[in-house]
PDB file of C-alpha atoms in Angstrom:
ATOM      1  CA  UNK A 508     -10.507  -5.168  16.787  1.00  0.00           C
ATOM      2  CA  UNK A 509      -6.397  -4.956  17.229  1.00  0.00           C
ATOM      3  CA  UNK A 510      -5.149  -3.202  20.072  1.00  0.00           C
ATOM      4  CA  UNK A 511      -3.289   0.352  18.679  1.00  0.00           C
ATOM      5  CA  UNK A 512      -0.682   2.006  20.973  1.00  0.00           C
ATOM      6  CA  UNK A 513       1.259   5.284  19.704  1.00  0.00           C
ATOM      7  CA  UNK A 514       5.197   5.052  18.136  1.00  0.00           C
ATOM      8  CA  UNK A 515       7.408   3.489  20.585  1.00  0.00           C
ATOM      9  CA  UNK A 516       4.542   2.754  23.525  1.00  0.00           C
ATOM     10  CA  UNK A 517       3.705  -0.707  22.659  1.00  0.00           C
ATOM     11  CA  UNK A 518       4.453  -3.146  25.535  1.00  0.00           C
ATOM     12  CA  UNK A 519       7.187  -5.822  26.296  1.00  0.00           C
ATOM     13  CA  UNK A 520       6.345  -9.093  23.954  1.00  0.00           C
ATOM     14  CA  UNK A 521       5.396  -7.809  20.721  1.00  0.00           C
ATOM     15  CA  UNK A 522       7.267  -7.273  18.154  1.00  0.00           C
ATOM     16  CA  UNK A 523       7.190  -6.349  14.264  1.00  0.00           C
ATOM     17  CA  UNK A 524       7.845  -8.952  11.377  1.00  0.00           C
ATOM     18  CA  UNK A 525      11.735  -6.837  10.914  1.00  0.00           C
ATOM     19  CA  UNK A 526      12.345  -7.271  15.143  1.00  0.00           C
ATOM     20  CA  UNK A 527      11.048 -11.011  14.650  1.00  0.00           C
ATOM     21  CA  UNK A 528      13.636 -11.562  11.814  1.00  0.00           C
ATOM     22  CA  UNK A 529      16.289 -10.157  13.707  1.00  0.00           C
ATOM     23  CA  UNK A 530      15.591 -12.315  15.895  1.00  0.00           C
ATOM     24  CA  UNK A 531      15.443 -15.541  14.537  1.00  0.00           C
ATOM     25  CA  UNK A 532      11.960 -15.838  14.676  1.00  0.00           C
ATOM     26  CA  UNK A 533       8.385 -15.589  12.147  1.00  0.00           C
ATOM     27  CA  UNK A 534       5.228 -14.561  12.294  1.00  0.00           C
ATOM     28  CA  UNK A 535       4.200 -18.562  11.311  1.00  0.00           C
ATOM     29  CA  UNK A 536       0.701 -18.073  10.700  1.00  0.00           C
ATOM     30  CA  UNK A 537      -0.606 -16.286  13.995  1.00  0.00           C
ATOM     31  CA  UNK A 538      -2.604 -12.797  13.121  1.00  0.00           C
ATOM     32  CA  UNK A 539      -1.767  -9.215  14.379  1.00  0.00           C
ATOM     33  CA  UNK A 540      -2.296  -8.497  17.498  1.00  0.00           C
ATOM     34  CA  UNK A 541      -2.302  -4.679  17.537  1.00  0.00           C
ATOM     35  CA  UNK A 542      -0.711  -1.697  15.787  1.00  0.00           C
ATOM     36  CA  UNK A 543       1.507   0.794  15.879  1.00  0.00           C
ATOM     37  CA  UNK A 544       0.924   4.044  14.548  1.00  0.00           C
ATOM     38  CA  UNK A 545       3.687   6.928  13.715  1.00  0.00           C
ATOM     39  CA  UNK A 546       1.846   9.813  13.340  1.00  0.00           C
ATOM     40  CA  UNK A 547       3.451  12.300  10.641  1.00  0.00           C
ATOM     41  CA  UNK A 548       2.616  15.992   9.874  1.00  0.00           C
ATOM     42  CA  UNK A 549      -0.212  16.499   7.646  1.00  0.00           C
ATOM     43  CA  UNK A 550      -0.497  12.927   6.255  1.00  0.00           C
ATOM     44  CA  UNK A 551      -1.888   9.171   7.306  1.00  0.00           C
ATOM     45  CA  UNK A 552       0.116   7.729  10.062  1.00  0.00           C
ATOM     46  CA  UNK A 553       2.570   4.877   9.392  1.00  0.00           C
ATOM     47  CA  UNK A 554       1.054   2.252  11.095  1.00  0.00           C
ATOM     48  CA  UNK A 555       3.153  -1.458  11.492  1.00  0.00           C
ATOM     49  CA  UNK A 556       1.736  -4.353  12.913  1.00  0.00           C
ATOM     50  CA  UNK A 557       2.744  -6.708  16.069  1.00  0.00           C
ATOM     51  CA  UNK A 558       3.097 -10.076  16.718  1.00  0.00           C
ATOM     52  CA  UNK A 559       3.293 -11.810  20.067  1.00  0.00           C
ATOM     53  CA  UNK A 560       6.643 -13.272  20.212  1.00  0.00           C
ATOM     54  CA  UNK A 561       5.890 -16.165  22.292  1.00  0.00           C
ATOM     55  CA  UNK A 562       4.233 -17.568  19.311  1.00  0.00           C
ATOM     56  CA  UNK A 563       6.552 -16.714  17.125  1.00  0.00           C
ATOM     57  CA  UNK A 564       8.289 -19.518  14.814  1.00  0.00           C
ATOM     58  CA  UNK A 565      11.568 -19.794  14.133  1.00  0.00           C
ATOM     59  CA  UNK A 566      12.728 -19.752  10.815  1.00  0.00           C
ATOM     60  CA  UNK A 567      12.928 -21.778   8.304  1.00  0.00           C
ATOM     61  CA  UNK A 568      16.597 -22.285   7.220  1.00  0.00           C
ATOM     62  CA  UNK A 569      18.203 -21.753   3.870  1.00  0.00           C
ATOM     63  CA  UNK A 570      18.073 -25.356   2.235  1.00  0.00           C
ATOM     64  CA  UNK A 571      20.523 -25.721  -0.401  1.00  0.00           C
ATOM     65  CA  UNK A 572      18.312 -24.876  -3.636  1.00  0.00           C
ATOM     66  CA  UNK A 573      17.306 -21.483  -2.232  1.00  0.00           C
ATOM     67  CA  UNK A 574      21.264 -20.730  -1.685  1.00  0.00           C
ATOM     68  CA  UNK A 575      21.813 -22.064  -5.152  1.00  0.00           C
ATOM     69  CA  UNK A 576      18.567 -19.939  -6.348  1.00  0.00           C
ATOM     70  CA  UNK A 577      19.376 -17.243  -4.896  1.00  0.00           C
ATOM     71  CA  UNK A 578      23.462 -16.544  -6.537  1.00  0.00           C
ATOM     72  CA  UNK A 579      21.858 -17.256  -9.369  1.00  0.00           C
ATOM     73  CA  UNK A 580      19.285 -14.239  -9.582  1.00  0.00           C
ATOM     74  CA  UNK A 581      22.495 -12.263  -7.418  1.00  0.00           C
ATOM     75  CA  UNK A 582      24.454 -13.202 -10.592  1.00  0.00           C
ATOM     76  CA  UNK A 583      21.891 -11.359 -13.032  1.00  0.00           C
ATOM     77  CA  UNK A 584      21.727  -8.911 -11.068  1.00  0.00           C
ATOM     78  CA  UNK A 585      25.353  -7.799 -11.232  1.00  0.00           C
ATOM     79  CA  UNK A 586      25.792  -8.809 -15.385  1.00  0.00           C
ATOM     80  CA  UNK A 587      25.416  -6.233 -17.231  1.00  0.00           C
ATOM     81  CA  UNK A 588      23.032  -7.059 -20.187  1.00  0.00           C
ATOM     82  CA  UNK A 589      24.944  -4.765 -23.145  1.00  0.00           C
ATOM     83  CA  UNK A 590      28.306  -6.094 -22.109  1.00  0.00           C
ATOM     84  CA  UNK A 591      27.804  -9.369 -20.510  1.00  0.00           C
ATOM     85  CA  UNK A 592      30.244  -8.888 -17.647  1.00  0.00           C
ATOM     86  CA  UNK A 593      30.246  -8.990 -14.339  1.00  0.00           C
ATOM     87  CA  UNK A 594      29.992  -5.112 -12.623  1.00  0.00           C
ATOM     88  CA  UNK A 595      30.065  -6.938  -9.237  1.00  0.00           C
ATOM     89  CA  UNK A 596      27.398  -4.508  -8.362  1.00  0.00           C
ATOM     90  CA  UNK A 597      23.544  -4.690  -9.190  1.00  0.00           C
ATOM     91  CA  UNK A 598      22.800  -3.471 -12.120  1.00  0.00           C
ATOM     92  CA  UNK A 599      20.933   0.360 -11.948  1.00  0.00           C
ATOM     93  CA  UNK A 600      17.415  -0.241 -12.595  1.00  0.00           C
ATOM     94  CA  UNK A 601      16.837   3.865 -13.759  1.00  0.00           C
ATOM     95  CA  UNK A 602      19.851   2.422 -16.328  1.00  0.00           C
ATOM     96  CA  UNK A 603      19.341  -0.647 -17.397  1.00  0.00           C
ATOM     97  CA  UNK A 604      23.325  -1.449 -17.831  1.00  0.00           C
ATOM     98  CA  UNK A 605      26.063  -1.030 -16.165  1.00  0.00           C
ATOM     99  CA  UNK A 606      27.957   2.197 -15.357  1.00  0.00           C
ATOM    100  CA  UNK A 607      30.691   1.894 -17.796  1.00  0.00           C
ATOM    101  CA  UNK A 608      28.517   0.742 -21.006  1.00  0.00           C
ATOM    102  CA  UNK A 609      26.078   4.236 -19.702  1.00  0.00           C
ATOM    103  CA  UNK A 610      29.036   6.762 -18.871  1.00  0.00           C
ATOM    104  CA  UNK A 611      31.202   5.734 -23.140  1.00  0.00           C
ATOM    105  CA  UNK A 612      29.640   7.436 -25.732  1.00  0.00           C
ATOM    106  CA  UNK A 613      28.376   4.906 -28.827  1.00  0.00           C
ATOM    107  CA  UNK A 614      30.710   4.748 -31.300  1.00  0.00           C
ATOM    108  CA  UNK A 615      29.113   5.968 -35.185  1.00  0.00           C
ATOM    109  CA  UNK A 616      30.205   5.222 -38.452  1.00  0.00           C
ATOM    110  CA  UNK A 617      30.226   8.216 -40.460  1.00  0.00           C
ATOM    111  CA  UNK A 618      30.755   7.412 -43.742  1.00  0.00           C
ATOM    112  CA  UNK A 619      32.934  10.371 -45.819  1.00  0.00           C
TER     113      UNK A 619
END
């Protein structure tokens, strides 16, 4: 059973995944040592898992192939599937197309 601490009362030497990442570290396969519980009104508390900083390992370096894969994925997220143009920002999933395509009314073909 992992030790449980209240919000902001965890001892030094323990860190969450985000805190480890900010230090350039990763858990490195170690088990959860403790938990921090943040109380909330009328809801279950938020839980954060803590790891030992001493046993954390450095973050693996980015390889050229991982950099290329990440660049291709970001390019795909920026390309509008409707007009096939790089929007310069990530296309909102709620719209499914760039804002310009979404806001432009469709061309109606009237037969008169």
